[in-house]
mmCIF file of C-alpha atoms in Angstrom:
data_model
loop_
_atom_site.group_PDB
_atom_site.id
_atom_site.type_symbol
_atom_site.label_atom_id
_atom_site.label_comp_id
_atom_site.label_asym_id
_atom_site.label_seq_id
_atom_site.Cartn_x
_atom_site.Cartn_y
_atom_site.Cartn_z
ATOM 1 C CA UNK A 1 45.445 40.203 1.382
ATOM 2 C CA UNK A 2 47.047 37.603 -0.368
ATOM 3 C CA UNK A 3 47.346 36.453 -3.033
ATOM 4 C CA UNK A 4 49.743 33.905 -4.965
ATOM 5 C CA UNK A 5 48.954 30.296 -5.816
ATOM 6 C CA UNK A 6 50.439 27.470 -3.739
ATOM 7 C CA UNK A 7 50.638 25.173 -6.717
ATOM 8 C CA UNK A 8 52.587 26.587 -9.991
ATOM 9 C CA UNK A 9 50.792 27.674 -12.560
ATOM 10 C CA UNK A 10 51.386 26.142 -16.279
ATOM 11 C CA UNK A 11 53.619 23.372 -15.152
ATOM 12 C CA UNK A 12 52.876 20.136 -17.008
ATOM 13 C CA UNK A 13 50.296 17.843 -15.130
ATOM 14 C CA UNK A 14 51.140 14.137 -13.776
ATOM 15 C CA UNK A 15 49.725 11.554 -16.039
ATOM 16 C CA UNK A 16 46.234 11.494 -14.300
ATOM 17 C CA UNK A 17 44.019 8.608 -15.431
ATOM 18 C CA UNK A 18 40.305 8.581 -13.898
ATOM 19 C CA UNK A 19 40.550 12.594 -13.702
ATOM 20 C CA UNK A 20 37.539 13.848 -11.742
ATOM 21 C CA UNK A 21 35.912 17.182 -11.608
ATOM 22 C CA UNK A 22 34.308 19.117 -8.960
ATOM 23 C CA UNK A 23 32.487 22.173 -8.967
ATOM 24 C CA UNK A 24 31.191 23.971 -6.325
ATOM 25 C CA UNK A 25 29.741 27.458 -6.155
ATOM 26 C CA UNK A 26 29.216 29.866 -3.454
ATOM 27 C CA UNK A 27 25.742 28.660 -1.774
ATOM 28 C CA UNK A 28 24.082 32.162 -1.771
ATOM 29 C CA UNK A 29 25.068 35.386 -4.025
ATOM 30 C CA UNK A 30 27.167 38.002 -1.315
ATOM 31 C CA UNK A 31 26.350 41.572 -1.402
ATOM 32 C CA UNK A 32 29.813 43.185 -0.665
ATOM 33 C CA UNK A 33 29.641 45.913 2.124
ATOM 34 C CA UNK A 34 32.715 47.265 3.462
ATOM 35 C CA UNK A 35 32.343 47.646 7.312
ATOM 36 C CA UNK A 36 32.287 51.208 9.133
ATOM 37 C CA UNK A 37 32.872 52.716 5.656
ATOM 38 C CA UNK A 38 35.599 51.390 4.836
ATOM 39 C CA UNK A 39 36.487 49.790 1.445
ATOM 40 C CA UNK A 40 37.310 46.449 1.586
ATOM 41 C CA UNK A 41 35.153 43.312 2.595
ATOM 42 C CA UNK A 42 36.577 39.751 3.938
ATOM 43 C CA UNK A 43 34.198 37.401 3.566
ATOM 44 C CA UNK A 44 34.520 33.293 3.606
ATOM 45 C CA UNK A 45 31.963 30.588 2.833
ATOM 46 C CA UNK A 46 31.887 27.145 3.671
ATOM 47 C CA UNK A 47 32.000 25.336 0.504
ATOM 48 C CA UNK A 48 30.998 21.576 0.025
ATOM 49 C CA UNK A 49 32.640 19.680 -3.293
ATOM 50 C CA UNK A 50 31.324 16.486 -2.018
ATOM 51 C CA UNK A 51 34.094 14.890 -2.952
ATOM 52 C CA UNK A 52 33.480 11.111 -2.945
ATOM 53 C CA UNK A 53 37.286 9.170 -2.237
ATOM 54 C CA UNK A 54 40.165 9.954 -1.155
ATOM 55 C CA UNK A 55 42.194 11.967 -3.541
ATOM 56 C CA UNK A 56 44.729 14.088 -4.677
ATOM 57 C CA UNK A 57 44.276 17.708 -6.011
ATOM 58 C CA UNK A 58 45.649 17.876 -9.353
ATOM 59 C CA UNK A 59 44.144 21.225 -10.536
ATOM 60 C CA UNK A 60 42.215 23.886 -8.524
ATOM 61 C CA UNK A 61 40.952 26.953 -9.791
ATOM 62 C CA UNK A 62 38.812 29.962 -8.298
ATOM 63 C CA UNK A 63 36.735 31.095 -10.735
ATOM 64 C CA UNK A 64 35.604 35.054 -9.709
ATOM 65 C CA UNK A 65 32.283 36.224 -10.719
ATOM 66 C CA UNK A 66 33.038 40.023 -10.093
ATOM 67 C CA UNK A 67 36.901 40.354 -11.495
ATOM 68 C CA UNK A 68 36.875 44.008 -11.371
ATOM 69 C CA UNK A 69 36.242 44.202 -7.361
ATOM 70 C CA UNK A 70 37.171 40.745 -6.188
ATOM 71 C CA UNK A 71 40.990 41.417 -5.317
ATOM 72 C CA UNK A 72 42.213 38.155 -4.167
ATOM 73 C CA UNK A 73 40.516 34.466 -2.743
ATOM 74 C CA UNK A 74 41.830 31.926 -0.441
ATOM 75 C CA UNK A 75 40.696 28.368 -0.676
ATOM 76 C CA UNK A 76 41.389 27.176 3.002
ATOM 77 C CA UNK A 77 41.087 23.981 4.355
ATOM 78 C CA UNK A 78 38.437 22.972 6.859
ATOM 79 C CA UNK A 79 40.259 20.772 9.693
ATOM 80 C CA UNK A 80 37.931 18.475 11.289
ATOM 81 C CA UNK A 81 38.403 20.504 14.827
ATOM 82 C CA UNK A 82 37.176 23.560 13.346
ATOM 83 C CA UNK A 83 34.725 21.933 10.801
ATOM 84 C CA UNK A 84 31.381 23.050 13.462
ATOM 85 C CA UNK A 85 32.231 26.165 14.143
ATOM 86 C CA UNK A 86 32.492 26.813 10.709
ATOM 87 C CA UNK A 87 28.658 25.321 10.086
ATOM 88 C CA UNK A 88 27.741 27.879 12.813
ATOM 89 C CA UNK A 89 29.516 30.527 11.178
ATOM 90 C CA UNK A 90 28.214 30.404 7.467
ATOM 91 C CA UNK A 91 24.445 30.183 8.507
ATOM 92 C CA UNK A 92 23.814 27.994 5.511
ATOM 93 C CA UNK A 93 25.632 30.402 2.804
ATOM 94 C CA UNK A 94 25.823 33.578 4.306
ATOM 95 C CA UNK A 95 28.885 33.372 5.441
ATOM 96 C CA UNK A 96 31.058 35.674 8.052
ATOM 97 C CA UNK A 97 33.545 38.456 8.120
ATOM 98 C CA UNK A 98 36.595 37.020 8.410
ATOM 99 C CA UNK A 99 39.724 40.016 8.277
ATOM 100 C CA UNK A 100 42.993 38.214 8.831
ATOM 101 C CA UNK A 101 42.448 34.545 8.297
ATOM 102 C CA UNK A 102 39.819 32.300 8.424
ATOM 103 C CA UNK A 103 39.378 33.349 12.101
ATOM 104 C CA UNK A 104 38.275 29.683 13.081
ATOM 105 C CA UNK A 105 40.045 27.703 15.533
ATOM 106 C CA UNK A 106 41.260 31.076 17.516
ATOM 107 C CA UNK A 107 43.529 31.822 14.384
ATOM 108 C CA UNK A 108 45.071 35.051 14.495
ATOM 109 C CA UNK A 109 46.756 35.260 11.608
ATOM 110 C CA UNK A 110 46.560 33.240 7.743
ATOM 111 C CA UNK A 111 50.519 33.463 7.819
ATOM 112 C CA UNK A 112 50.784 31.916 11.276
ATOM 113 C CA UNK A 113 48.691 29.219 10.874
ATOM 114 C CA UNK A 114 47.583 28.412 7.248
ATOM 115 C CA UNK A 115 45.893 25.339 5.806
ATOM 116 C CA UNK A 116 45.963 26.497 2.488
ATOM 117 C CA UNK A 117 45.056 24.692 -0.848
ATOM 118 C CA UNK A 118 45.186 27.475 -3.342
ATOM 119 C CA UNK A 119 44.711 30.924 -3.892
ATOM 120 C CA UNK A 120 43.909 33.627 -6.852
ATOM 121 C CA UNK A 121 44.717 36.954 -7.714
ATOM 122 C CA UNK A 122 44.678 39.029 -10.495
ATOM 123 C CA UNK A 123 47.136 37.562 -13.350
ATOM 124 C CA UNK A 124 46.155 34.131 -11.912
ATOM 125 C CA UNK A 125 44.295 30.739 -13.818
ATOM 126 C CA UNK A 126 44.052 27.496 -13.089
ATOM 127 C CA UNK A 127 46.412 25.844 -10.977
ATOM 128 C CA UNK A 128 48.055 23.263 -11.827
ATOM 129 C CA UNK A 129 50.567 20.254 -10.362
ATOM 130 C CA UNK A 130 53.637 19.577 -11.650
ATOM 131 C CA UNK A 131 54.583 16.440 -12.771
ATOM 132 C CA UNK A 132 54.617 14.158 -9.466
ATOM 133 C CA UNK A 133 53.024 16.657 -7.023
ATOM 134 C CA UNK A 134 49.457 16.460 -5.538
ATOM 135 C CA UNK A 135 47.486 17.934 -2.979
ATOM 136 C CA UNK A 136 45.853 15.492 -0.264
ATOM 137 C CA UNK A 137 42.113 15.842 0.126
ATOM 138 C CA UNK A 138 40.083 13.336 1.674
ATOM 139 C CA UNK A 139 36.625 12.012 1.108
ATOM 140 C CA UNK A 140 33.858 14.349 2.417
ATOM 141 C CA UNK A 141 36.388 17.397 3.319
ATOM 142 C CA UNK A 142 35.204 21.082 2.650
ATOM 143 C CA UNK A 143 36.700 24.564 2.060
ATOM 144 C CA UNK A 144 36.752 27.370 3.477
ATOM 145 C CA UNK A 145 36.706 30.222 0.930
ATOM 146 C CA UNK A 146 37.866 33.869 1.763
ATOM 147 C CA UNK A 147 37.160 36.632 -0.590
ATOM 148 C CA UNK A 148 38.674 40.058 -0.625
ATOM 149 C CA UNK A 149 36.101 42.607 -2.488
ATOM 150 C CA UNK A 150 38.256 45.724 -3.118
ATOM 151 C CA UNK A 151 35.271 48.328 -3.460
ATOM 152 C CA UNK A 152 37.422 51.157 -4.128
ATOM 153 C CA UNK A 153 37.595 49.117 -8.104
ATOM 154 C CA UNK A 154 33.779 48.988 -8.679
ATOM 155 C CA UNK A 155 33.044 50.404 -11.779
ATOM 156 C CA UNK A 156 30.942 53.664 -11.735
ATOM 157 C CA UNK A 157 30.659 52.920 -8.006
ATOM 158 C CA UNK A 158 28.266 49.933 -8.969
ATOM 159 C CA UNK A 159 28.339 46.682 -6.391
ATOM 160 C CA UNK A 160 26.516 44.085 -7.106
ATOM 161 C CA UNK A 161 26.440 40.651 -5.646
ATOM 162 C CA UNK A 162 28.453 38.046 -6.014
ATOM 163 C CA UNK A 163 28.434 34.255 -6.076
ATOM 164 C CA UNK A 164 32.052 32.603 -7.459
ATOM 165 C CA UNK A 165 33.049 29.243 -7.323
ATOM 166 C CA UNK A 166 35.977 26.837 -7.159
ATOM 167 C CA UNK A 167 36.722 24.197 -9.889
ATOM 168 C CA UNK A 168 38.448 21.255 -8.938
ATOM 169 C CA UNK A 169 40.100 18.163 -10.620
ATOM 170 C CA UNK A 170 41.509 14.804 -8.679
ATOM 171 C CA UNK A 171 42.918 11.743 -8.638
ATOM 172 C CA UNK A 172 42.104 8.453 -6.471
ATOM 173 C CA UNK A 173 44.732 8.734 -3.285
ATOM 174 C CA UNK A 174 44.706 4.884 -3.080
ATOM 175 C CA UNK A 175 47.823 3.593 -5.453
ATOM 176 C CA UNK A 176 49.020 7.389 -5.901
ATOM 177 C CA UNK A 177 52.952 8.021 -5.532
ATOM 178 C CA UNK A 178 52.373 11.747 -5.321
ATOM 179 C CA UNK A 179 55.081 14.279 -3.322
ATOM 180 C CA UNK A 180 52.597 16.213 -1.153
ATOM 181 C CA UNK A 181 52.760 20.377 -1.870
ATOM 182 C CA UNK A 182 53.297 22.796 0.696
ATOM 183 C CA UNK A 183 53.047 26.657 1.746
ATOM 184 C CA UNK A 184 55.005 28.563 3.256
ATOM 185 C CA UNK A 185 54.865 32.419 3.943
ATOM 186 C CA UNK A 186 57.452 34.997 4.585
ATOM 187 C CA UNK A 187 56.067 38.086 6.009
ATOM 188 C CA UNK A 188 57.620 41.637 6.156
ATOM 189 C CA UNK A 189 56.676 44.730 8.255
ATOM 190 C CA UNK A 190 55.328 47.605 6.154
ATOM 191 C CA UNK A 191 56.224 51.324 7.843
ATOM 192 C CA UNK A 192 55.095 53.774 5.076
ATOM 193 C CA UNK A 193 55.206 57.156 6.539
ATOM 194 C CA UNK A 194 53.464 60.166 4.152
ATOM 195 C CA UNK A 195 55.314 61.581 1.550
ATOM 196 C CA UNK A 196 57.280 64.511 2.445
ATOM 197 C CA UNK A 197 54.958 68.002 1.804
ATOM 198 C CA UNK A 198 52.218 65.426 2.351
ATOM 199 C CA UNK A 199 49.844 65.606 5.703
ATOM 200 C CA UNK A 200 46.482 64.755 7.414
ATOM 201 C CA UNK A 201 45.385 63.311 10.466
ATOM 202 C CA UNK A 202 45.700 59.407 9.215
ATOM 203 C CA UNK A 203 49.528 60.407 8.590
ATOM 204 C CA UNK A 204 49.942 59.890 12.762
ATOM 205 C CA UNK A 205 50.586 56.264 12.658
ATOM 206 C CA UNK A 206 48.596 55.775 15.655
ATOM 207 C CA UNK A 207 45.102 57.374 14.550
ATOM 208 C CA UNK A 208 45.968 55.392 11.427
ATOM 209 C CA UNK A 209 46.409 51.970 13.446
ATOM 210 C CA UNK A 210 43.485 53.338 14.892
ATOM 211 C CA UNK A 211 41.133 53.550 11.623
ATOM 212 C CA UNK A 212 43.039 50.370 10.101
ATOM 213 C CA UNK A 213 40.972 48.530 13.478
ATOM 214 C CA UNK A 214 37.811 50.282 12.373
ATOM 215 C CA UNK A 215 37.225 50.143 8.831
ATOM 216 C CA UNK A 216 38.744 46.111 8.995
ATOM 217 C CA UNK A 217 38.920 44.664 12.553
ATOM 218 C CA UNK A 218 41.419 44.630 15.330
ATOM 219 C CA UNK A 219 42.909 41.834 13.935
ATOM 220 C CA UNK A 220 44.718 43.822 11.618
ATOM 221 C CA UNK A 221 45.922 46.101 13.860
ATOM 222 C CA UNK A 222 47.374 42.901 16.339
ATOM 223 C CA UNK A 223 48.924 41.544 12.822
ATOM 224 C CA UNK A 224 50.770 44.871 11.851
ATOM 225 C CA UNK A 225 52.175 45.140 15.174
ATOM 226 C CA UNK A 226 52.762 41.456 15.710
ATOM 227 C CA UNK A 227 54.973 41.168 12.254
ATOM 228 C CA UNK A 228 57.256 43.903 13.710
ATOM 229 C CA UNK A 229 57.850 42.097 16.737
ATOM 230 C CA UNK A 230 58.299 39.057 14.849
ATOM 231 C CA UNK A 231 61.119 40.748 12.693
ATOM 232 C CA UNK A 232 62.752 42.325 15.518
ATOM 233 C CA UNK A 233 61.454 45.481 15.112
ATOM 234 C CA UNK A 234 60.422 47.742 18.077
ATOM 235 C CA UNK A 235 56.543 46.969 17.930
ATOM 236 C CA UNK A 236 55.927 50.325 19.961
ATOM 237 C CA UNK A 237 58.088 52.545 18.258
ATOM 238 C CA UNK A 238 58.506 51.153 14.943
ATOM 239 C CA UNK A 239 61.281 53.076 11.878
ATOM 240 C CA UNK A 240 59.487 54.305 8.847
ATOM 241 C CA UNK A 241 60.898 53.237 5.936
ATOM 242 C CA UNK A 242 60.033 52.384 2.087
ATOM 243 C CA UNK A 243 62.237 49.337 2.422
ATOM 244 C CA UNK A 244 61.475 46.401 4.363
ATOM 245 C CA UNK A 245 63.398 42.992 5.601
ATOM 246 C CA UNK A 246 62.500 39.961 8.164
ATOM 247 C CA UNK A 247 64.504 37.109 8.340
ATOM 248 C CA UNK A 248 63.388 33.573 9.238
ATOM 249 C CA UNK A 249 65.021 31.075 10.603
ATOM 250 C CA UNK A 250 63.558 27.481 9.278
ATOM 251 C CA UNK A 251 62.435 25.158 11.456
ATOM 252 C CA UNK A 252 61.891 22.099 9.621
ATOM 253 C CA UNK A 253 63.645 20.719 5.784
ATOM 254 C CA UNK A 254 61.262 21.361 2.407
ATOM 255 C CA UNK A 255 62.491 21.411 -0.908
ATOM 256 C CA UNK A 256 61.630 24.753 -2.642
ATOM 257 C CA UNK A 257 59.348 23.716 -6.052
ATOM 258 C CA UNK A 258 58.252 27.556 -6.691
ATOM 259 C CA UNK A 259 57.721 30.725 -4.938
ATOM 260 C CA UNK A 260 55.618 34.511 -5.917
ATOM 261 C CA UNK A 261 55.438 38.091 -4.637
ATOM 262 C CA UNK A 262 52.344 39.272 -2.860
ATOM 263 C CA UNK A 263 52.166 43.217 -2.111
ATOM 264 C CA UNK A 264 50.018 46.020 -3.034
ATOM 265 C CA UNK A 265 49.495 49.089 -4.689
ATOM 266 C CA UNK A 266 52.695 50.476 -3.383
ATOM 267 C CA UNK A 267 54.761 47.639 -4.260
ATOM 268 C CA UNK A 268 58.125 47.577 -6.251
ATOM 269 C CA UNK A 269 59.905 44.771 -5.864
ATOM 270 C CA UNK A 270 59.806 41.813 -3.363
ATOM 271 C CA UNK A 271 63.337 39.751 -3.091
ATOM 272 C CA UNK A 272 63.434 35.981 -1.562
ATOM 273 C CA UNK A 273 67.248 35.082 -0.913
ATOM 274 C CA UNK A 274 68.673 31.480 1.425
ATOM 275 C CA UNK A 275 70.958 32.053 3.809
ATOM 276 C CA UNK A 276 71.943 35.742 2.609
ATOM 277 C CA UNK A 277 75.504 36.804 2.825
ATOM 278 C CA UNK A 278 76.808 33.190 3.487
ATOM 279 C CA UNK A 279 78.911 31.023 1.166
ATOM 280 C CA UNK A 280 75.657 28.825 0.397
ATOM 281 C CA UNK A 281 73.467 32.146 -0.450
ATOM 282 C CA UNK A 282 70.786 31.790 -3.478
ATOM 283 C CA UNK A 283 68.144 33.626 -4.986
ATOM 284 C CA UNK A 284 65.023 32.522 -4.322
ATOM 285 C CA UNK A 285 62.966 34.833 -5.847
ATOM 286 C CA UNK A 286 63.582 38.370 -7.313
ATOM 287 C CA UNK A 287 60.969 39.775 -8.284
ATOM 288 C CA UNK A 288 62.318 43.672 -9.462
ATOM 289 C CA UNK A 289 59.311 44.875 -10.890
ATOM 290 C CA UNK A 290 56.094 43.866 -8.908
ATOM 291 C CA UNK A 291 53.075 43.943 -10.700
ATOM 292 C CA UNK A 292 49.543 43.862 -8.761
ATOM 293 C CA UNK A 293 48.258 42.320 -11.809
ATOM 294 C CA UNK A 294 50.013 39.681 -12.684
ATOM 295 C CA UNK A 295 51.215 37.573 -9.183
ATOM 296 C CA UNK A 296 52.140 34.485 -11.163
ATOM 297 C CA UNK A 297 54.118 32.073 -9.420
ATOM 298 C CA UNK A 298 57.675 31.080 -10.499
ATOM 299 C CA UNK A 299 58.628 27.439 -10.926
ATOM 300 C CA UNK A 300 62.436 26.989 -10.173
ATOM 301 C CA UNK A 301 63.997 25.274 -12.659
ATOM 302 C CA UNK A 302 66.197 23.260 -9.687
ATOM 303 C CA UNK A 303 64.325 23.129 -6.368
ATOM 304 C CA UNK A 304 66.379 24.666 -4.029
ATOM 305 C CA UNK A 305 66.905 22.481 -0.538
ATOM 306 C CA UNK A 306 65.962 24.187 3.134
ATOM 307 C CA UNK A 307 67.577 22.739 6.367
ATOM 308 C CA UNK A 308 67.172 23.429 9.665
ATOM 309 C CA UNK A 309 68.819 26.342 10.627
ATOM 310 C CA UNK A 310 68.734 27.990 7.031
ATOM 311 C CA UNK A 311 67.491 31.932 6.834
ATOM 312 C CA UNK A 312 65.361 32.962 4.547
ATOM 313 C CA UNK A 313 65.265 36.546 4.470
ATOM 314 C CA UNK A 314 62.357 38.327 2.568
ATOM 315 C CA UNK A 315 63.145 42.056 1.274
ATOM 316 C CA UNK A 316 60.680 44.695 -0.434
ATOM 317 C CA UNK A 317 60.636 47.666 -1.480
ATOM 318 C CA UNK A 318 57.544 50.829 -1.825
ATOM 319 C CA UNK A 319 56.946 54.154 -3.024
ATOM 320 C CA UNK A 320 54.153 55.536 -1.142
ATOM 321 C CA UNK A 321 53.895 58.513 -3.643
ATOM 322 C CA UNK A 322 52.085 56.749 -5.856
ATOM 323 C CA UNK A 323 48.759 56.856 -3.326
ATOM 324 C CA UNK A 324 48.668 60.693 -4.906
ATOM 325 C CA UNK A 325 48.557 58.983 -8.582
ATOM 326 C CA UNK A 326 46.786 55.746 -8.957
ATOM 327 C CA UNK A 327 43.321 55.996 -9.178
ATOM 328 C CA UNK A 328 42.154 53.653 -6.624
ATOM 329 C CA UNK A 329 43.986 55.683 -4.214
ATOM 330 C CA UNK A 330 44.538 59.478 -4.729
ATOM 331 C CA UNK A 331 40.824 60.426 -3.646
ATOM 332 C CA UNK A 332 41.532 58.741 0.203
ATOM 333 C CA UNK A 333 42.439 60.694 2.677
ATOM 334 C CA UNK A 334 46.804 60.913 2.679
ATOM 335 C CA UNK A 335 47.732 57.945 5.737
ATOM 336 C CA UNK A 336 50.696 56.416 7.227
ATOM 337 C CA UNK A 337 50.470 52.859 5.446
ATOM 338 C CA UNK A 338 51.267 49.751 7.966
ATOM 339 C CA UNK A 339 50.227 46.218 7.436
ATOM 340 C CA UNK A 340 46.941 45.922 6.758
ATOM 341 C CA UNK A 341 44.494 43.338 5.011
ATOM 342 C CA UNK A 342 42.760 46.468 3.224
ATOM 343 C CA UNK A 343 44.042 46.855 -1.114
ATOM 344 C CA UNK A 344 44.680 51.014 1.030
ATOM 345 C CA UNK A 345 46.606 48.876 3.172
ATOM 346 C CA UNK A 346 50.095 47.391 2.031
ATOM 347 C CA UNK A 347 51.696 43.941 2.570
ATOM 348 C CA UNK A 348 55.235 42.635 2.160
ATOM 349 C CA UNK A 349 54.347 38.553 1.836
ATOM 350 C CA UNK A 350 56.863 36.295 0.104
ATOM 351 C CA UNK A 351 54.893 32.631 -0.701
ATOM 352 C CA UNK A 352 56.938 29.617 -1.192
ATOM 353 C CA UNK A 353 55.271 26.181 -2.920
ATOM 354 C CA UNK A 354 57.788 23.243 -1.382
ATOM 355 C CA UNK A 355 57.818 19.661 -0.469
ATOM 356 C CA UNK A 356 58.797 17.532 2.515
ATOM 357 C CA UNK A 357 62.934 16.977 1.630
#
């Protein structure tokens, strides 16, 4: 999965006086292995920056020690609820498989329920506050760290292990006048049917929900079905298409400070628009020609007010044909594409950096 950066990259930092820097590095090197031979590997860590005060997260920045096969990493936060079971989980470095989420805390999904900090992707640096926006993080709080290894980009075939680690710089909380950052997540079905003149067993969307559950986890599965529901879509007898559209209806007022694309391989072009088709419509994002590697974030040079009641609709577009032409791809076996956290999978995800109003 996922992904873009909750804080906008290569906006000018807050005067920060007393900067301080942590580092902390993945406890034990991980040996990627995809499960039931697939070729992709979730795996998070609990990470401890031992972070001394209460602060405020002015930079954060996942630093990848395999680029070529690590395809994206989530920097979670640990709540204090799930903070145990996440001890029990890493066995002291090791950490767990963890498709869809952190899957503490009976979380089904990362876009359901997602205490993000930051995340990285290809295309992606350091990540860094604008001026007057911060990140809360309080004295002796850790991270949970998801990593995506994409095994299909090894070179020569060649895995070997891995141990990254996460950069971070802060501020003291006490006396800060910070705006707190945000994310939210707008989440499209994906219904790629094979290409016409193009067949195999996989291209029966059931044997391919099927495999999805076996080479990932079930998870997966729940997720591409549960995203149709979601976006009123017949969950059981879902429309192929290479377009895609779910609109959400906001709950609670942010302001709107930046917002990215996350798809995959198959991805064109991901659209964010407010209240579409109204008198008050904008664009939020438009992102016409998606590129898997480069998911930078755009910082809007107005931020755009939500209310209660506002849509935000989410629109993107595929062209499955390319599975027969990029090189990751056109050696696996042809498959109807749905949701999936796998880089064979695909993803329609618009991300959305914003502020309390």
């Amino acid at each position: 999965m996922l992904l873009v950066s909750l804080m906008p990259q290569g906006a000018d930092a807050a005067s920060a006086p007393k900067l301080k820097k942590y580092t902390v590095t993945m406890t034990k090197a991980h040996l990627p292995v995809a499960p039931n031979n697939g070729t992709d590997d979730y795996r998070c860590f609990l990470l401890d920056p031992k972070v001394t005060e209460d602060s405020i997260i002015r930079t954060i920045q996942f630093v990848p020690q395999r680029k070529n096969y690590v395809h994206h990493a989530i920097i979670f936060r640990v709540t204090d609820a799930d903070l145990a079971e996440a001890v029990t989980a890493d066995k002291s470095g090791t950490g767990w498989p963890c498709f869809g989420g952190t899957g503490l805390g009976g979380m089904l999904s990362s876009f359901v329920s997602s205490p993000w900090l930051s995340s990285w992707a290809p295309g992606r640096g350091k990540d860094v506050s604008p001026a007057g926006y911060g990140t809360p993080f309080k004295k002796g709080e850790r991270f949970v760290l998801q990593v995506h290894y994409n095994l299909l980009a090894a070179v020569n075939g060649k895995i070997e292990t891995d141990q990254s680690k996460i950069i971070m710089e802060t501020v003291p909380a006490k006396g800060s006048t910070v705006q707190q950052l945000q994310v939210e997540l707008f989440p499209a079905p994906v219904e790629l049917a094979c290409p016409p003149g193009i067949t195999g067993p996989l291209c029966d969307r059931k044997a391919s929900l099927i495999d999805l559950a076996a080479r990932t986890s079930t998870t997966s599965a729940f997720e591409a079905t549960g995203i149709n529901a979601l976006c009123g879509q017949n969950p059981f007898k879902p429309v192929a298409s290479t377009t895609s559209r779910c609109d959400k209806v906001i709950t609670k007022g942010f302001n709107v400070i930046a917002a990215a694309p996350h798809m995959h391989l198959l991805g064109r072009s991901l659209k964010l628009t407010l209240n579409p088709g109204t008198a008050t419509e904008q664009t939020i994002l438009n992102a016409t020609n998606y590129n898997f590697d480069d998911q930078s974030s755009t910082v809007l040079k107005t931020p755009i007010a939500v209310k209660a009641g506002d849509i935000i609709r989410v629109e993107c577009t595929f062209d499955p044909t390319l599975r027969q032409k990029i090189a990751q791809l056109k050696n696996l076996p042809p498959r109807y594409v749905t949701w999936g956290e796998g880089s064979s999978d695909e993803m329609c995800l618009g991300v959305i950096a914003a502020t309390k109003p």
